[in-house]
XYZ file of C-alpha atoms in Angstrom:
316
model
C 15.967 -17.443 77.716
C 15.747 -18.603 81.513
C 19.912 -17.939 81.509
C 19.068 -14.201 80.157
C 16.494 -14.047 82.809
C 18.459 -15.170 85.746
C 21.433 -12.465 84.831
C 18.940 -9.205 84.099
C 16.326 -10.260 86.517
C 17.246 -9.671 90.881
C 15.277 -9.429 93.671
C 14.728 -8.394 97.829
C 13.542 -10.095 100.094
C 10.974 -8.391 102.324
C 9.044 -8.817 105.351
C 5.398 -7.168 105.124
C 3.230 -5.669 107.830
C 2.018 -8.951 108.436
C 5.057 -10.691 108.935
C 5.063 -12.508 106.255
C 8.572 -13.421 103.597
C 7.681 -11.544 100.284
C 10.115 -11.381 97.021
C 10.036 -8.486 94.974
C 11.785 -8.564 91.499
C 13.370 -5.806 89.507
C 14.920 -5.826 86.161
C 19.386 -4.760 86.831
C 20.735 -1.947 84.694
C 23.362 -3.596 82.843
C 25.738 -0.832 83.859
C 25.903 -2.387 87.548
C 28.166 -4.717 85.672
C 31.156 -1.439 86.028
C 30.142 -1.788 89.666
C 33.574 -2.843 91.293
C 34.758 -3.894 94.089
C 36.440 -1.126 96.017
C 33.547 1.293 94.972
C 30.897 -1.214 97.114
C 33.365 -0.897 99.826
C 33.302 2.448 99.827
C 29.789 3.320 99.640
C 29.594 0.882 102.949
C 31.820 2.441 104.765
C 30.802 5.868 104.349
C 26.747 4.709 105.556
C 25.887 5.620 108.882
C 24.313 2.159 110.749
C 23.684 3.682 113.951
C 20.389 5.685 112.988
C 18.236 3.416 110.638
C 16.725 5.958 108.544
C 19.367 8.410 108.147
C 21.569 5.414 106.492
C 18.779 5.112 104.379
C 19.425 9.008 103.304
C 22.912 8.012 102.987
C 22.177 5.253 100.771
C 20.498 7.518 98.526
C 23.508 9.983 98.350
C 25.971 7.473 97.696
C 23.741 5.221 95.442
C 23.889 8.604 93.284
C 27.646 8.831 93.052
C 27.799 4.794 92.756
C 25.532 5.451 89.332
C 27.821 8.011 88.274
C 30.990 6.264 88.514
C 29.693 3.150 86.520
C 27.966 5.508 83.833
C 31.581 6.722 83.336
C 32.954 3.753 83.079
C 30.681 2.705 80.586
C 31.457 5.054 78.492
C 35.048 4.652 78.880
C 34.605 1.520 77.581
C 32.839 2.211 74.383
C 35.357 5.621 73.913
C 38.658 4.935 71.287
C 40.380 5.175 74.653
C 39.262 1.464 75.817
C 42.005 -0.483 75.551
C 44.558 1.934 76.256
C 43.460 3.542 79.749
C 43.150 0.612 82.488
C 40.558 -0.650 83.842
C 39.447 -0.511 87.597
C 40.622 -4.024 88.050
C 44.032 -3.434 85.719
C 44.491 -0.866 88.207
C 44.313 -2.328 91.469
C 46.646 -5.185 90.066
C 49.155 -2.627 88.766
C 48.747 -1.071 92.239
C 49.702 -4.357 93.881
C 52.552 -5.375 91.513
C 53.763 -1.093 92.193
C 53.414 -2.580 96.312
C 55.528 -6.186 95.625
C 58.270 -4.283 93.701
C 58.907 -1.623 96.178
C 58.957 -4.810 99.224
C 61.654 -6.385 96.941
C 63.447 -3.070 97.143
C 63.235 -2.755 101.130
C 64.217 -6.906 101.328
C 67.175 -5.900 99.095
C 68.008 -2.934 101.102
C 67.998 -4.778 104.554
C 70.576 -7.515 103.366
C 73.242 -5.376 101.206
C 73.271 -2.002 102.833
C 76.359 -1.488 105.820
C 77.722 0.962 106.886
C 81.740 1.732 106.473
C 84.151 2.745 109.163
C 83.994 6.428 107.871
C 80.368 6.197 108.638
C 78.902 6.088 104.957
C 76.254 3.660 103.850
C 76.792 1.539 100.890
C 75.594 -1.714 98.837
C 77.354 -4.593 99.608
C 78.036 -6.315 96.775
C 78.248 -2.815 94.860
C 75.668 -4.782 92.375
C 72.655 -4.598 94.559
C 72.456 -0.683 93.945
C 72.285 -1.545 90.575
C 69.256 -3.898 91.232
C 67.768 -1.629 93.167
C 67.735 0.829 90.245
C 66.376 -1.672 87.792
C 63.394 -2.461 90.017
C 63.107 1.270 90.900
C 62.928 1.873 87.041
C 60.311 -0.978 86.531
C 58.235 1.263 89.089
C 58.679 4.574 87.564
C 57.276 2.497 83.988
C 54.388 0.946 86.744
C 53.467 4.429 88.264
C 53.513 6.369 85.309
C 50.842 3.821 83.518
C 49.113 3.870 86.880
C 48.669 7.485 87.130
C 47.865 8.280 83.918
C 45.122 6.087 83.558
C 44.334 6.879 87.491
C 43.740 10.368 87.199
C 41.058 9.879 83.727
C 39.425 7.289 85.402
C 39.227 8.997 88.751
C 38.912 12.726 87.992
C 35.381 13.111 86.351
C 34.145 10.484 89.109
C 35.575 12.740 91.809
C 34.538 15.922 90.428
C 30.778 14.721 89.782
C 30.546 13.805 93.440
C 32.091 17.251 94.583
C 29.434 18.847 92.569
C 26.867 16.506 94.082
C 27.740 17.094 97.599
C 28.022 20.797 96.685
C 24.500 21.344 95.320
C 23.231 19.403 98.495
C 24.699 21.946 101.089
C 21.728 23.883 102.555
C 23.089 27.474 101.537
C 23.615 26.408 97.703
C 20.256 25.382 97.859
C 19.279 28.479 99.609
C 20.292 30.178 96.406
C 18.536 27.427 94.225
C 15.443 28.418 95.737
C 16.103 32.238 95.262
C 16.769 32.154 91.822
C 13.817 29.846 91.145
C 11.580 31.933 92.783
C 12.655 35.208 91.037
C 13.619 33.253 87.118
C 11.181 33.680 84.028
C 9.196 31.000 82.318
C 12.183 30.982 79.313
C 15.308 30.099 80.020
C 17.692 32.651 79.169
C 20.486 31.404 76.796
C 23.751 31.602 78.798
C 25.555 33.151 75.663
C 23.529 36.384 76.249
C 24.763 35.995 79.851
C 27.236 38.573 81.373
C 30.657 36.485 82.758
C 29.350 37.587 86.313
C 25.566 35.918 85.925
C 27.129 32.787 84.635
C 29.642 32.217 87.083
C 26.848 32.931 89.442
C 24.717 30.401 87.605
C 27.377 28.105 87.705
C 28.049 28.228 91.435
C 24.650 28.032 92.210
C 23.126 25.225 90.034
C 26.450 23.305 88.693
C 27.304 22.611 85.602
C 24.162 20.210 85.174
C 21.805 23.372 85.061
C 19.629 23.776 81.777
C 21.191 26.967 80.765
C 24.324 25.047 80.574
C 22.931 22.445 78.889
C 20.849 24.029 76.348
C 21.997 22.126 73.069
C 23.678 18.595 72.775
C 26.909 19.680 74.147
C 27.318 21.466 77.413
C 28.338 25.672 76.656
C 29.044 27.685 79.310
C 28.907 30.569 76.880
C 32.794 32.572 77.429
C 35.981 30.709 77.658
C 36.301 32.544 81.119
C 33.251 30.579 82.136
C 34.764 27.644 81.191
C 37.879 28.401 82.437
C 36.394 28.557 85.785
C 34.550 26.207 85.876
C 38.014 23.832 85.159
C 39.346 26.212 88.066
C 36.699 24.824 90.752
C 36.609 20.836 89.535
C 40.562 21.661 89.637
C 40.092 22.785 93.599
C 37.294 20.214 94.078
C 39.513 17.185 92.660
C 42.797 18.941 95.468
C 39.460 17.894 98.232
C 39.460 14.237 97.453
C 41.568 11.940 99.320
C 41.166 9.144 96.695
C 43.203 11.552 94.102
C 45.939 12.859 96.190
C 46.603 9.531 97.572
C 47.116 8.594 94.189
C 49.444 11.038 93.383
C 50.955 10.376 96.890
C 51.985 6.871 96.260
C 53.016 7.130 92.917
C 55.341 10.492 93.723
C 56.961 7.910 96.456
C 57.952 5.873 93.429
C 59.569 8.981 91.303
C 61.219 10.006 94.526
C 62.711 6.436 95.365
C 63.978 5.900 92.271
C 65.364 9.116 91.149
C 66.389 11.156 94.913
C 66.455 8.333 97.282
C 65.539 4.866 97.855
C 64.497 5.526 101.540
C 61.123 6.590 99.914
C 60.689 2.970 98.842
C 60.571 2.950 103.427
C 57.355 5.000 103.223
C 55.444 3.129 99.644
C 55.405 0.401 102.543
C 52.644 2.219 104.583
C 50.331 1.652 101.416
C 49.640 -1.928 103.157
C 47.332 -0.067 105.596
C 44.520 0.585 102.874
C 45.155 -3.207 101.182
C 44.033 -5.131 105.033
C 40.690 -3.581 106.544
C 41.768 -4.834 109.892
C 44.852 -2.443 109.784
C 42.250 0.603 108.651
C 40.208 -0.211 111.247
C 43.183 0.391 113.883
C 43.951 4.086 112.332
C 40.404 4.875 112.358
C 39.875 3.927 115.891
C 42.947 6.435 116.849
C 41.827 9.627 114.413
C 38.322 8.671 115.475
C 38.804 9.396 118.978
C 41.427 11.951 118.749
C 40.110 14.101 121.245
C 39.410 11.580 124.257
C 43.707 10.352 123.253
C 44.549 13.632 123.457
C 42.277 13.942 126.712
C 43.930 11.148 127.956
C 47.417 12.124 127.187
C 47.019 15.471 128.791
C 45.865 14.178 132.135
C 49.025 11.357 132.415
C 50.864 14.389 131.688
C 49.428 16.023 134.354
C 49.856 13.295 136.976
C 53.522 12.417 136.014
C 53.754 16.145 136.422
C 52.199 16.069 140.122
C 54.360 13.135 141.337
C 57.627 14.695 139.991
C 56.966 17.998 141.460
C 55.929 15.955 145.106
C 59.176 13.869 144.666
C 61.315 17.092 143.549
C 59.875 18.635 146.635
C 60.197 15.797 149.567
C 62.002 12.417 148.185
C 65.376 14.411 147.246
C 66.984 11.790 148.861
């Protein structure tokens, strides 16, 4: 019993106005056991610590999208799917054995390809294209797995926060507020909707509003409803850089192994997002952007003075 207690019982410590230690305890939802790794990482990074109670606000917002993506993977876990898509940890290690394989490539590359007196580039011996294309076919296997799995793991997470953040912009809610103001006491039944007051509905209040959600299963009342609502998540999921990084990296392997292996080159940048030190230097460049390009622009301009004063008077 104390065992059960210590796992589903946590606590904060606190200090009170008095200045005194206090402990408050809380039962844990035993879905922040689908909590992993990269997702705390994320919701860290993204919280602001320069203004104390706006990263509070922050908190909030991502705490929301933390609770969604652990819901889902609850219930990927108890779907007849468990067992065949990945899980988040499955993942990352097929991500890093996708990363080792495509550094064996490149350490192959380095030591067997020269280039002839006519100028061509070959394998030297001949047999190290051939283990090239073995380890770019144990990739393809890797990357198709990984994407699969990626993209049903990944796309109803990203899509629910798109929807989130969308609802929270201040003219959606403008609208929220309008058609609260103006709606009846009885919800009206979206199948006696016309296609133009549901997709109005829909872009509105999301697809979590009560019309939607009426009976057990969402309806959204037409299959052109439905369709667009697909259509948006489809534009939403285009907006997250978690997805098309995804299908980034995993396109380099296709490309490598099928086209060229000088893709295999580029898969090597994917080291960048597995130190935090090395994300740390391209966020300190795209961070300050302007003041480089600031910067840039005035050496320009004082290379540009002394070669028009030399051009003009040290000829000689």
């Amino acid at each position: 019993a104390l065992q059960f207690f210590a796992n589903t019982i946590i606590h904060i410590e606190i200090v009170d106005e008095t200045g005194h230690l206090q402990k408050i305890y809380f039962p844990k939802n035993p879905i922040c056991a689908y909590a992993t790794s990269g997702s705390k990482e994320r919701t860290l990074k993204r919280l602001s610590i320069d203004n104390p109670s706006q990263k509070i606000m922050e908190f909030l917002q991502q705490g929301l999208a933390l609770i969604n993506e652990m819901t889902h993977l609850e219930q990927i876990k108890r779907s007849k799917l468990f067992g065949v898509v990945l899980s988040p940890a499955e993942l990352l290690f097929l991500h890093d054995v996708i990363l080792i394989l495509s550094f064996v490539v490149n350490i192959i590359m380095i030591i067997t390809l020269h280039s002839t007196d006519d100028g061509t580039i070959k394998f030297s011996p001949s047999a190290a294209r051939s283990w090239v294309e073995y380890l770019g076919y144990a990739q393809i296997l890797c990357s198709t797995s990984y994407i699969c799995s990626g993209l049903y793991t990944l796309f109803p997470i990203v899509v629910q926060e798109k929807w989130n953040s969308r609802m929270s912009l201040p003219s959606v809610r403008r609208s929220q507020k309008q058609g609260n103001k103006h709606a009846q006491d009885m919800l009206v039944p979206v199948d006696e909707m016309s296609h133009k007051d549901a997709r109005k509905l829909l872009r509105n209040k999301g697809p979590s509003a009560a019309e939607f959600n009426m009976t057990r299963k969402r309806q959204f009342g037409s299959m052109s409803t439905k369709i667009y609502y697909w259509w948006l998540c489809f534009l939403m999921a285009l907006q997250s850089n978690r997805l098309l990084y995804l299908v980034y990296f995993n396109c380099l392997s296709y490309a490598g192994a099928l086209y060229h292996e000088i893709f295999y080159t580029i898969q090597l940048l994917d080291i960048i997002q597995k130190f935090p030190t090395l994300t740390f230097v391209i966020q300190s460049i795209t961070m300050n952007k302007y003041q480089l390009l600031n910067t840039a622009l005035l050496g320009f301009i004082v290379i540009y003075i002394y070669a028009t004063l030399g051009f003009y008077f040290l000829q000689d």
